[in-house]
Amino acid sequence: GLISTKLDSAGMRYSERGDDMTPWVLDCVNAVLDAPLSDGMSLRNVEKKNFVTEMEFFFHADNFDTKKIAGLLKEKVSLQDSSFKGFIRGFMDLVFKLNGKYYLLDWKSNRLGSKVSDYGSVSMEMEMKKHNYVLQYMLYLSALDRYLKLRDPDYSYENNFGGVYYIFLRGVTAANGYATGIFRDRPPKELLDEFNRITG
């Protein structure tokens, strides 16, 4: 099928032990597509026209001061003190629209342990801090918010932004009611406004 062909082309179909990874990947894909995200709805409910993958962003920061950012995001980040002025560029894994709201989603294949239970909220939060993923999605969110203000005349953050999802693929399963592997956040508008002010 399509999945085994894709795995073959990427040289990833077989594990180091020689196991065919196709069934595991298929189960993982289906679990992620079925996972309830918003109002009990899942990615299967999103129309194709409302998906944007690898959305690029590019904006100028007048004073990207990590000390001020760390003060704002507190225990959610682990940053060295530094500052710079220049352009910030990146790609958002997935932006989608569902029931009139926009969402950001990032895929993570990080290995947090060998069991699904290793992907609970505490473990995910530690991993988010270790890799500064909260800073990452604040940058995504800042860029997306600016973009939507220009492109959608009816858009407001309060009414039309639904949230951020970081999907730790190895931890998502229907077997525990999708209790693991899905990190969710919806930063308050005041936090986003202050982040935008700090980064300029």
PDB file of C-alpha atoms in Angstrom:
ATOM      1  CA  GLY A   1       0.000   0.000   0.000  1.00  0.00           C
ATOM      2  CA  LEU A   2       0.851   3.691   0.064  1.00  0.00           C
ATOM      3  CA  ILE A   3       2.414   3.589   3.543  1.00  0.00           C
ATOM      4  CA  SER A   4       4.767   0.682   2.765  1.00  0.00           C
ATOM      5  CA  THR A   5       5.769   2.409  -0.499  1.00  0.00           C
ATOM      6  CA  LYS A   6       6.540   5.641   1.352  1.00  0.00           C
ATOM      7  CA  LEU A   7       8.509   3.764   4.014  1.00  0.00           C
ATOM      8  CA  ASP A   8      10.442   1.917   1.308  1.00  0.00           C
ATOM      9  CA  SER A   9      11.332   5.152  -0.479  1.00  0.00           C
ATOM     10  CA  ALA A  10      12.557   6.648   2.815  1.00  0.00           C
ATOM     11  CA  GLY A  11      14.496   3.491   3.691  1.00  0.00           C
ATOM     12  CA  MET A  12      12.468   3.119   6.881  1.00  0.00           C
ATOM     13  CA  ARG A  13      10.216   0.116   6.208  1.00  0.00           C
ATOM     14  CA  TYR A  14      12.165  -2.314   8.363  1.00  0.00           C
ATOM     15  CA  SER A  15      13.434  -1.881  11.905  1.00  0.00           C
ATOM     16  CA  GLU A  16      16.974  -2.744  12.955  1.00  0.00           C
ATOM     17  CA  ARG A  17      15.623  -6.179  13.931  1.00  0.00           C
ATOM     18  CA  GLY A  18      14.079  -6.636  10.476  1.00  0.00           C
ATOM     19  CA  ASP A  19      10.451  -6.080  11.542  1.00  0.00           C
ATOM     20  CA  ASP A  20       8.126  -4.583   8.934  1.00  0.00           C
ATOM     21  CA  MET A  21       7.102  -1.191  10.356  1.00  0.00           C
ATOM     22  CA  THR A  22       4.059  -0.817   8.064  1.00  0.00           C
ATOM     23  CA  PRO A  23       1.422  -2.150  10.537  1.00  0.00           C
ATOM     24  CA  TRP A  24       2.752   0.047  13.370  1.00  0.00           C
ATOM     25  CA  VAL A  25       2.814   3.153  11.172  1.00  0.00           C
ATOM     26  CA  LEU A  26      -0.710   2.402   9.876  1.00  0.00           C
ATOM     27  CA  ASP A  27      -2.009   2.053  13.449  1.00  0.00           C
ATOM     28  CA  CYS A  28      -0.233   5.293  14.404  1.00  0.00           C
ATOM     29  CA  VAL A  29      -1.708   7.205  11.448  1.00  0.00           C
ATOM     30  CA  ASN A  30      -5.228   5.989  12.197  1.00  0.00           C
ATOM     31  CA  ALA A  31      -4.877   6.808  15.909  1.00  0.00           C
ATOM     32  CA  VAL A  32      -3.746  10.348  15.118  1.00  0.00           C
ATOM     33  CA  LEU A  33      -6.522  10.885  12.568  1.00  0.00           C
ATOM     34  CA  ASP A  34      -9.158   9.645  15.034  1.00  0.00           C
ATOM     35  CA  ALA A  35      -7.871  11.435  18.151  1.00  0.00           C
ATOM     36  CA  PRO A  36     -10.457  13.932  19.464  1.00  0.00           C
ATOM     37  CA  LEU A  37      -9.026  17.441  19.196  1.00  0.00           C
ATOM     38  CA  SER A  38     -11.793  20.034  19.295  1.00  0.00           C
ATOM     39  CA  ASP A  39     -15.375  19.577  20.476  1.00  0.00           C
ATOM     40  CA  GLY A  40     -14.944  15.828  20.062  1.00  0.00           C
ATOM     41  CA  MET A  41     -13.960  16.248  16.423  1.00  0.00           C
ATOM     42  CA  SER A  42     -10.769  14.898  14.865  1.00  0.00           C
ATOM     43  CA  LEU A  43      -8.519  15.527  11.871  1.00  0.00           C
ATOM     44  CA  ARG A  44     -10.850  13.288   9.845  1.00  0.00           C
ATOM     45  CA  ASN A  45     -13.489  16.026  10.184  1.00  0.00           C
ATOM     46  CA  VAL A  46     -11.289  18.691   8.576  1.00  0.00           C
ATOM     47  CA  GLU A  47     -12.008  19.377   4.912  1.00  0.00           C
ATOM     48  CA  LYS A  48      -9.004  19.067   2.612  1.00  0.00           C
ATOM     49  CA  LYS A  49      -9.274  22.746   1.620  1.00  0.00           C
ATOM     50  CA  ASN A  50      -8.826  23.685   5.300  1.00  0.00           C
ATOM     51  CA  PHE A  51      -5.408  22.008   5.688  1.00  0.00           C
ATOM     52  CA  VAL A  52      -2.132  23.836   5.095  1.00  0.00           C
ATOM     53  CA  THR A  53       1.027  21.779   5.599  1.00  0.00           C
ATOM     54  CA  GLU A  54       4.548  23.152   6.004  1.00  0.00           C
ATOM     55  CA  MET A  55       3.289  26.740   6.147  1.00  0.00           C
ATOM     56  CA  GLU A  56       6.296  29.042   5.921  1.00  0.00           C
ATOM     57  CA  PHE A  57       6.631  32.211   7.983  1.00  0.00           C
ATOM     58  CA  PHE A  58       9.129  35.032   7.894  1.00  0.00           C
ATOM     59  CA  PHE A  59       9.108  38.141  10.063  1.00  0.00           C
ATOM     60  CA  HIS A  60      11.446  40.714  11.549  1.00  0.00           C
ATOM     61  CA  ALA A  61      12.268  40.880  15.261  1.00  0.00           C
ATOM     62  CA  ASP A  62      13.570  44.215  16.536  1.00  0.00           C
ATOM     63  CA  ASN A  63      14.864  42.847  19.825  1.00  0.00           C
ATOM     64  CA  PHE A  64      14.655  39.104  20.388  1.00  0.00           C
ATOM     65  CA  ASP A  65      15.693  39.061  24.041  1.00  0.00           C
ATOM     66  CA  THR A  66      15.666  35.550  25.523  1.00  0.00           C
ATOM     67  CA  LYS A  67      15.891  36.852  29.108  1.00  0.00           C
ATOM     68  CA  LYS A  68      12.629  38.777  28.693  1.00  0.00           C
ATOM     69  CA  ILE A  69      11.031  35.828  26.891  1.00  0.00           C
ATOM     70  CA  ALA A  70      12.074  33.479  29.718  1.00  0.00           C
ATOM     71  CA  GLY A  71      10.539  35.919  32.201  1.00  0.00           C
ATOM     72  CA  LEU A  72       7.286  35.809  30.271  1.00  0.00           C
ATOM     73  CA  LEU A  73       7.112  32.051  29.649  1.00  0.00           C
ATOM     74  CA  LYS A  74       8.647  31.226  33.051  1.00  0.00           C
ATOM     75  CA  GLU A  75       9.134  27.531  33.832  1.00  0.00           C
ATOM     76  CA  LYS A  76       7.976  26.440  30.368  1.00  0.00           C
ATOM     77  CA  VAL A  77      11.307  27.220  28.690  1.00  0.00           C
ATOM     78  CA  SER A  78      15.006  26.639  29.248  1.00  0.00           C
ATOM     79  CA  LEU A  79      16.862  29.508  27.584  1.00  0.00           C
ATOM     80  CA  GLN A  80      20.369  30.941  27.658  1.00  0.00           C
ATOM     81  CA  ASP A  81      20.518  34.739  27.887  1.00  0.00           C
ATOM     82  CA  SER A  82      21.024  36.268  24.459  1.00  0.00           C
ATOM     83  CA  SER A  83      19.478  38.813  22.137  1.00  0.00           C
ATOM     84  CA  PHE A  84      19.484  39.579  18.454  1.00  0.00           C
ATOM     85  CA  LYS A  85      17.839  41.729  15.863  1.00  0.00           C
ATOM     86  CA  GLY A  86      16.923  40.218  12.534  1.00  0.00           C
ATOM     87  CA  PHE A  87      14.618  37.933  10.627  1.00  0.00           C
ATOM     88  CA  ILE A  88      12.970  34.801  11.982  1.00  0.00           C
ATOM     89  CA  ARG A  89      11.986  32.130   9.480  1.00  0.00           C
ATOM     90  CA  GLY A  90      10.413  28.731   9.932  1.00  0.00           C
ATOM     91  CA  PHE A  91       7.742  26.248   8.927  1.00  0.00           C
ATOM     92  CA  MET A  92       4.597  25.174  10.755  1.00  0.00           C
ATOM     93  CA  ASP A  93       3.865  21.452  10.337  1.00  0.00           C
ATOM     94  CA  LEU A  94       0.119  21.906  10.033  1.00  0.00           C
ATOM     95  CA  VAL A  95      -2.412  24.724  10.218  1.00  0.00           C
ATOM     96  CA  PHE A  96      -6.040  23.723   9.930  1.00  0.00           C
ATOM     97  CA  LYS A  97      -9.482  25.267  10.291  1.00  0.00           C
ATOM     98  CA  LEU A  98     -12.367  23.460  11.976  1.00  0.00           C
ATOM     99  CA  ASN A  99     -15.753  24.880  12.980  1.00  0.00           C
ATOM    100  CA  GLY A 100     -14.613  28.424  12.208  1.00  0.00           C
ATOM    101  CA  LYS A 101     -11.464  28.206  14.329  1.00  0.00           C
ATOM    102  CA  TYR A 102      -7.806  27.956  13.357  1.00  0.00           C
ATOM    103  CA  TYR A 103      -5.394  25.496  14.959  1.00  0.00           C
ATOM    104  CA  LEU A 104      -1.658  24.873  14.948  1.00  0.00           C
ATOM    105  CA  LEU A 105      -0.372  21.319  15.059  1.00  0.00           C
ATOM    106  CA  ASP A 106       3.179  20.001  15.268  1.00  0.00           C
ATOM    107  CA  TRP A 107       4.222  16.364  14.896  1.00  0.00           C
ATOM    108  CA  LYS A 108       6.822  14.983  17.295  1.00  0.00           C
ATOM    109  CA  SER A 109       8.474  11.563  16.987  1.00  0.00           C
ATOM    110  CA  ASN A 110      10.505  11.987  20.214  1.00  0.00           C
ATOM    111  CA  ARG A 111      11.017   8.788  22.178  1.00  0.00           C
ATOM    112  CA  LEU A 112      10.009   9.428  25.800  1.00  0.00           C
ATOM    113  CA  GLY A 113      10.018   5.766  26.792  1.00  0.00           C
ATOM    114  CA  SER A 114       9.043   2.295  25.638  1.00  0.00           C
ATOM    115  CA  LYS A 115       5.461   2.380  26.965  1.00  0.00           C
ATOM    116  CA  VAL A 116       2.487   4.533  25.979  1.00  0.00           C
ATOM    117  CA  SER A 117       2.199   5.577  29.631  1.00  0.00           C
ATOM    118  CA  ASP A 118       5.569   7.336  29.237  1.00  0.00           C
ATOM    119  CA  TYR A 119       3.761   9.971  27.154  1.00  0.00           C
ATOM    120  CA  GLY A 120       1.622  11.462  29.914  1.00  0.00           C
ATOM    121  CA  SER A 121       1.254  15.178  30.575  1.00  0.00           C
ATOM    122  CA  VAL A 122       4.216  15.484  32.966  1.00  0.00           C
ATOM    123  CA  SER A 123       6.617  13.727  30.572  1.00  0.00           C
ATOM    124  CA  MET A 124       5.411  15.780  27.619  1.00  0.00           C
ATOM    125  CA  GLU A 125       5.757  19.039  29.562  1.00  0.00           C
ATOM    126  CA  MET A 126       9.339  18.123  30.510  1.00  0.00           C
ATOM    127  CA  GLU A 127      10.120  17.377  26.861  1.00  0.00           C
ATOM    128  CA  MET A 128       8.466  20.624  25.772  1.00  0.00           C
ATOM    129  CA  LYS A 129      10.714  22.541  28.175  1.00  0.00           C
ATOM    130  CA  LYS A 130      13.876  20.611  27.293  1.00  0.00           C
ATOM    131  CA  HIS A 131      13.552  21.481  23.594  1.00  0.00           C
ATOM    132  CA  ASN A 132      11.918  24.913  24.052  1.00  0.00           C
ATOM    133  CA  TYR A 133       8.874  23.821  22.071  1.00  0.00           C
ATOM    134  CA  VAL A 134       6.743  26.418  23.881  1.00  0.00           C
ATOM    135  CA  LEU A 135       8.960  29.159  22.452  1.00  0.00           C
ATOM    136  CA  GLN A 136       8.674  27.422  19.096  1.00  0.00           C
ATOM    137  CA  TYR A 137       4.892  27.492  19.071  1.00  0.00           C
ATOM    138  CA  MET A 138       4.764  31.048  20.403  1.00  0.00           C
ATOM    139  CA  LEU A 139       6.772  32.049  17.316  1.00  0.00           C
ATOM    140  CA  TYR A 140       4.401  30.037  15.115  1.00  0.00           C
ATOM    141  CA  LEU A 141       1.421  31.598  16.822  1.00  0.00           C
ATOM    142  CA  SER A 142       2.796  35.128  16.501  1.00  0.00           C
ATOM    143  CA  ALA A 143       3.366  34.596  12.780  1.00  0.00           C
ATOM    144  CA  LEU A 144      -0.026  32.947  12.212  1.00  0.00           C
ATOM    145  CA  ASP A 145      -1.866  35.666  14.140  1.00  0.00           C
ATOM    146  CA  ARG A 146      -0.226  38.385  12.009  1.00  0.00           C
ATOM    147  CA  TYR A 147      -1.050  36.477   8.839  1.00  0.00           C
ATOM    148  CA  LEU A 148      -4.703  35.875   9.727  1.00  0.00           C
ATOM    149  CA  LYS A 149      -5.236  39.526  10.654  1.00  0.00           C
ATOM    150  CA  LEU A 150      -4.215  40.396   7.101  1.00  0.00           C
ATOM    151  CA  ARG A 151      -6.024  37.576   5.284  1.00  0.00           C
ATOM    152  CA  ASP A 152      -9.288  37.044   7.183  1.00  0.00           C
ATOM    153  CA  PRO A 153     -11.357  40.196   7.823  1.00  0.00           C
ATOM    154  CA  ASP A 154     -13.513  38.330  10.369  1.00  0.00           C
ATOM    155  CA  TYR A 155     -10.580  36.946  12.341  1.00  0.00           C
ATOM    156  CA  SER A 156      -9.924  37.754  15.975  1.00  0.00           C
ATOM    157  CA  TYR A 157      -7.688  35.716  18.265  1.00  0.00           C
ATOM    158  CA  GLU A 158     -10.322  35.513  20.998  1.00  0.00           C
ATOM    159  CA  ASN A 159     -13.049  34.171  18.712  1.00  0.00           C
ATOM    160  CA  ASN A 160     -11.168  32.311  15.990  1.00  0.00           C
ATOM    161  CA  PHE A 161      -8.024  30.723  17.385  1.00  0.00           C
ATOM    162  CA  GLY A 162      -8.740  27.286  18.807  1.00  0.00           C
ATOM    163  CA  GLY A 163      -5.383  26.189  20.141  1.00  0.00           C
ATOM    164  CA  VAL A 164      -2.017  24.513  19.696  1.00  0.00           C
ATOM    165  CA  TYR A 165      -1.474  20.757  19.538  1.00  0.00           C
ATOM    166  CA  TYR A 166       1.851  18.967  19.808  1.00  0.00           C
ATOM    167  CA  ILE A 167       1.278  15.341  18.855  1.00  0.00           C
ATOM    168  CA  PHE A 168       3.837  12.908  20.268  1.00  0.00           C
ATOM    169  CA  LEU A 169       3.141  10.172  17.742  1.00  0.00           C
ATOM    170  CA  ARG A 170       4.496   7.261  19.781  1.00  0.00           C
ATOM    171  CA  GLY A 171       2.088   7.990  22.623  1.00  0.00           C
ATOM    172  CA  VAL A 172      -1.267   8.363  20.839  1.00  0.00           C
ATOM    173  CA  THR A 173      -3.637   5.414  21.182  1.00  0.00           C
ATOM    174  CA  ALA A 174      -7.357   4.743  21.341  1.00  0.00           C
ATOM    175  CA  ALA A 175      -6.650   2.012  23.913  1.00  0.00           C
ATOM    176  CA  ASN A 176      -6.485   4.573  26.747  1.00  0.00           C
ATOM    177  CA  GLY A 177      -9.037   6.968  25.302  1.00  0.00           C
ATOM    178  CA  TYR A 178      -6.278   9.167  23.829  1.00  0.00           C
ATOM    179  CA  ALA A 179      -5.127  10.128  27.316  1.00  0.00           C
ATOM    180  CA  THR A 180      -1.463  10.241  26.253  1.00  0.00           C
ATOM    181  CA  GLY A 181       0.645  11.748  23.485  1.00  0.00           C
ATOM    182  CA  ILE A 182      -1.402  14.910  22.897  1.00  0.00           C
ATOM    183  CA  PHE A 183      -0.149  18.190  24.340  1.00  0.00           C
ATOM    184  CA  ARG A 184      -2.669  21.055  24.159  1.00  0.00           C
ATOM    185  CA  ASP A 185      -2.428  24.769  24.851  1.00  0.00           C
ATOM    186  CA  ARG A 186      -4.237  27.964  24.045  1.00  0.00           C
ATOM    187  CA  PRO A 187      -2.140  30.885  25.295  1.00  0.00           C
ATOM    188  CA  PRO A 188      -4.173  33.827  26.611  1.00  0.00           C
ATOM    189  CA  LYS A 189      -4.328  36.791  24.239  1.00  0.00           C
ATOM    190  CA  GLU A 190      -2.516  38.905  26.838  1.00  0.00           C
ATOM    191  CA  LEU A 191       0.430  36.503  26.734  1.00  0.00           C
ATOM    192  CA  LEU A 192       0.572  36.606  22.938  1.00  0.00           C
ATOM    193  CA  ASP A 193       0.347  40.415  22.950  1.00  0.00           C
ATOM    194  CA  GLU A 194       3.223  40.643  25.450  1.00  0.00           C
ATOM    195  CA  PHE A 195       5.282  38.138  23.448  1.00  0.00           C
ATOM    196  CA  ASN A 196       4.753  40.243  20.325  1.00  0.00           C
ATOM    197  CA  ARG A 197       5.746  43.364  22.239  1.00  0.00           C
ATOM    198  CA  ILE A 198       8.935  41.766  23.562  1.00  0.00           C
ATOM    199  CA  THR A 199      10.017  40.336  20.203  1.00  0.00           C
ATOM    200  CA  GLY A 200       9.011  43.484  18.325  1.00  0.00           C
TER     201      GLY A 200
END
